[in-house]
Tab-separated table of C-alpha atoms in Angstrom:
chain	number	residue	atom	x	y	z
A	96	MET	CA	-85.681	-106.298	90.640
A	97	GLU	CA	-88.740	-106.880	88.469
A	98	LEU	CA	-86.818	-106.174	85.562
A	99	ALA	CA	-84.235	-109.200	86.717
A	100	ILE	CA	-87.366	-111.563	87.419
A	101	GLU	CA	-88.470	-110.913	83.864
A	102	GLN	CA	-84.873	-111.550	82.423
A	103	ALA	CA	-85.189	-114.719	84.490
A	104	LYS	CA	-88.381	-115.862	83.285
A	105	LEU	CA	-86.907	-115.542	79.658
A	106	ALA	CA	-83.708	-117.926	80.921
A	107	GLN	CA	-86.452	-120.237	82.019
A	108	LYS	CA	-88.486	-120.169	78.759
A	109	ASN	CA	-85.266	-121.353	77.044
A	110	ASP	CA	-85.023	-124.195	79.554
A	111	GLU	CA	-81.842	-122.652	81.367
A	112	VAL	CA	-81.406	-121.709	84.867
A	113	PRO	CA	-83.837	-118.670	85.635
A	114	ILE	CA	-81.137	-116.299	87.046
A	115	GLY	CA	-81.409	-112.714	85.595
A	116	ALA	CA	-79.787	-109.408	86.023
A	117	VAL	CA	-80.143	-105.541	85.264
A	118	ILE	CA	-77.433	-102.759	85.577
A	119	VAL	CA	-79.182	-99.345	86.232
A	120	SER	CA	-77.293	-95.928	86.087
A	121	GLY	CA	-79.233	-93.114	87.634
A	122	SER	CA	-83.110	-93.693	86.412
A	123	ASN	CA	-81.601	-95.342	83.158
A	124	VAL	CA	-81.482	-99.409	82.521
A	125	VAL	CA	-78.216	-99.883	80.733
A	126	SER	CA	-78.133	-103.751	80.266
A	127	SER	CA	-80.083	-106.978	81.163
A	128	ALA	CA	-79.366	-110.314	80.739
A	129	HIS	CA	-80.093	-113.865	81.634
A	130	ASN	CA	-78.243	-117.032	82.076
A	131	ILE	CA	-77.471	-118.734	78.547
A	132	SER	CA	-76.392	-122.457	77.998
A	133	ASN	CA	-73.204	-123.896	76.513
A	134	ASP	CA	-71.009	-121.713	78.207
A	135	PRO	CA	-70.276	-122.125	81.971
A	136	THR	CA	-69.104	-118.169	82.341
A	137	ALA	CA	-72.350	-116.808	80.581
A	138	HIS	CA	-73.945	-115.978	83.997
A	139	ALA	CA	-76.344	-113.322	83.816
A	140	GLU	CA	-74.058	-110.713	85.725
A	141	MET	CA	-71.292	-111.667	83.469
A	142	LEU	CA	-73.584	-111.017	80.360
A	143	ALA	CA	-74.939	-107.671	82.005
A	144	ILE	CA	-71.521	-106.224	83.092
A	145	LYS	CA	-69.966	-106.807	79.415
A	146	GLN	CA	-73.008	-105.637	77.866
A	147	ALA	CA	-73.078	-102.393	80.027
A	148	CYS	CA	-69.310	-101.909	79.548
A	149	GLU	CA	-69.794	-102.238	75.655
A	150	LEU	CA	-72.287	-99.641	75.492
A	151	LEU	CA	-70.969	-97.263	77.690
A	152	SER	CA	-67.324	-97.832	76.068
A	153	THR	CA	-65.637	-98.506	79.713
A	154	SER	CA	-64.404	-101.172	82.170
A	155	THR	CA	-65.271	-99.924	85.139
A	156	LEU	CA	-69.145	-98.985	86.278
A	157	CYS	CA	-68.648	-96.952	89.054
A	158	ASP	CA	-72.297	-95.068	89.284
A	159	ALA	CA	-74.018	-98.138	88.359
A	160	GLU	CA	-76.125	-100.712	90.266
A	161	MET	CA	-76.770	-104.283	89.638
A	162	TYR	CA	-80.078	-106.073	90.608
A	163	VAL	CA	-79.688	-110.284	90.227
A	164	THR	CA	-82.494	-112.815	91.282
A	165	LEU	CA	-79.504	-115.096	93.070
A	166	GLU	CA	-76.605	-114.367	94.855
A	167	PRO	CA	-73.857	-114.171	92.702
A	168	CYS	CA	-71.359	-116.913	92.585
A	169	PRO	CA	-67.565	-116.313	93.276
A	170	MET	CA	-66.999	-115.836	89.811
A	171	CYS	CA	-69.613	-113.268	89.353
A	172	ALA	CA	-68.772	-111.624	92.298
A	173	GLN	CA	-65.299	-110.767	91.266
A	174	ALA	CA	-66.437	-109.463	88.179
A	175	ILE	CA	-68.653	-107.096	90.009
A	176	SER	CA	-65.591	-106.061	92.209
A	177	PHE	CA	-63.619	-105.799	88.867
A	178	ALA	CA	-66.051	-103.741	87.195
A	179	ARG	CA	-66.551	-101.402	90.583
A	180	ILE	CA	-70.108	-101.616	90.552
A	181	LYS	CA	-71.515	-99.212	93.337
A	182	ARG	CA	-74.317	-101.128	94.844
A	183	LEU	CA	-75.629	-104.725	94.599
A	184	TYR	CA	-78.825	-106.114	95.097
A	185	PHE	CA	-79.787	-109.871	95.197
A	186	GLY	CA	-82.859	-111.842	95.460
A	187	ALA	CA	-82.541	-115.482	96.538
A	188	TYR	CA	-79.757	-116.412	98.953
A	189	ASN	CA	-77.475	-119.149	97.343
A	190	PRO	CA	-76.303	-121.304	100.598
A	191	LYS	CA	-74.538	-123.665	97.910
A	192	GLY	CA	-72.804	-121.685	95.167
A	193	GLY	CA	-73.033	-118.102	96.493
A	194	GLY	CA	-69.873	-116.006	96.572
A	195	ILE	CA	-70.812	-113.101	98.800
A	196	GLU	CA	-72.801	-114.276	101.768
A	197	ASN	CA	-72.351	-117.738	101.541
A	198	GLY	CA	-69.494	-119.828	100.439
A	199	ALA	CA	-66.399	-118.197	99.370
A	200	LYS	CA	-67.144	-114.604	100.385
A	201	ILE	CA	-65.091	-112.933	97.751
A	202	PHE	CA	-65.771	-109.278	99.074
A	203	GLN	CA	-63.615	-109.952	101.900
A	204	PHE	CA	-60.511	-110.336	99.276
A	205	CYS	CA	-61.248	-107.167	96.952
A	206	SER	CA	-59.793	-103.838	96.660
A	207	HIS	CA	-63.644	-102.535	95.506
A	208	ILE	CA	-66.673	-103.640	97.731
A	209	PRO	CA	-70.063	-102.566	96.356
A	210	GLU	CA	-72.985	-101.830	99.262
A	211	VAL	CA	-74.591	-105.201	99.074
A	212	TYR	CA	-78.403	-105.802	99.874
A	213	GLY	CA	-79.748	-109.151	99.967
A	214	GLY	CA	-83.062	-110.715	100.011
A	215	ILE	CA	-84.706	-108.244	97.843
A	216	LEU	CA	-88.103	-110.184	96.418
A	217	GLU	CA	-86.500	-113.178	97.908
A	218	THR	CA	-89.627	-115.025	97.725
A	219	GLU	CA	-90.609	-114.618	94.132
A	220	CYS	CA	-86.731	-115.090	93.201
A	221	SER	CA	-86.547	-118.417	94.926
A	222	PHE	CA	-89.893	-119.496	93.872
A	223	LEU	CA	-88.808	-119.409	90.415
A	224	LEU	CA	-85.621	-121.878	91.062
A	225	LYS	CA	-87.052	-124.007	93.209
A	226	ASP	CA	-89.817	-124.412	90.620
A	227	PHE	CA	-87.388	-124.547	87.610
A	228	PHE	CA	-85.238	-127.444	89.590
A	229	GLU	CA	-88.162	-129.350	90.494
A	230	LYS	CA	-89.518	-129.917	86.900
A	231	LEU	CA	-86.364	-130.777	85.973
A	232	ARG	CA	-85.585	-133.475	88.748
A	233	ARG	CA	-89.115	-134.992	87.723
A	234	CYS	CA	-88.450	-134.898	84.136
A	235	LEU	CA	-84.919	-136.437	84.433
A	236	GLU	CA	-86.904	-139.250	86.888
A	237	ASN	CA	-88.951	-140.052	83.963
A	238	ILE	CA	-86.254	-140.730	81.808
């Protein structure tokens, strides 16, 4: 999860929502990514899955585990299922936009459901998001 947090900090340095994702297979980091701008589908999870599949020349990641700093949204949850990721670890819960424990609860409707572990380093992951949005609100108030 520490590597996902590092990715989230890279996003924050680029004035992006600080969300990071890492895919691991065995003891090897296969891919890592963070949110990028100008593309509503360029979530950290989507980018990490795409990168891992390209690197491994496969469309499934059956032996892989994903670490992400925020509970994935419904779009990312579905992609995680399609990629057949074995385990998902996420940091902060996402009551407004989550797709696993909150919101749409996508895995109820999927043929592949990964093992899910939420709240990993939740305090650190939540702080990054709260700090980012507080700074953004202050900036917008000064416009």
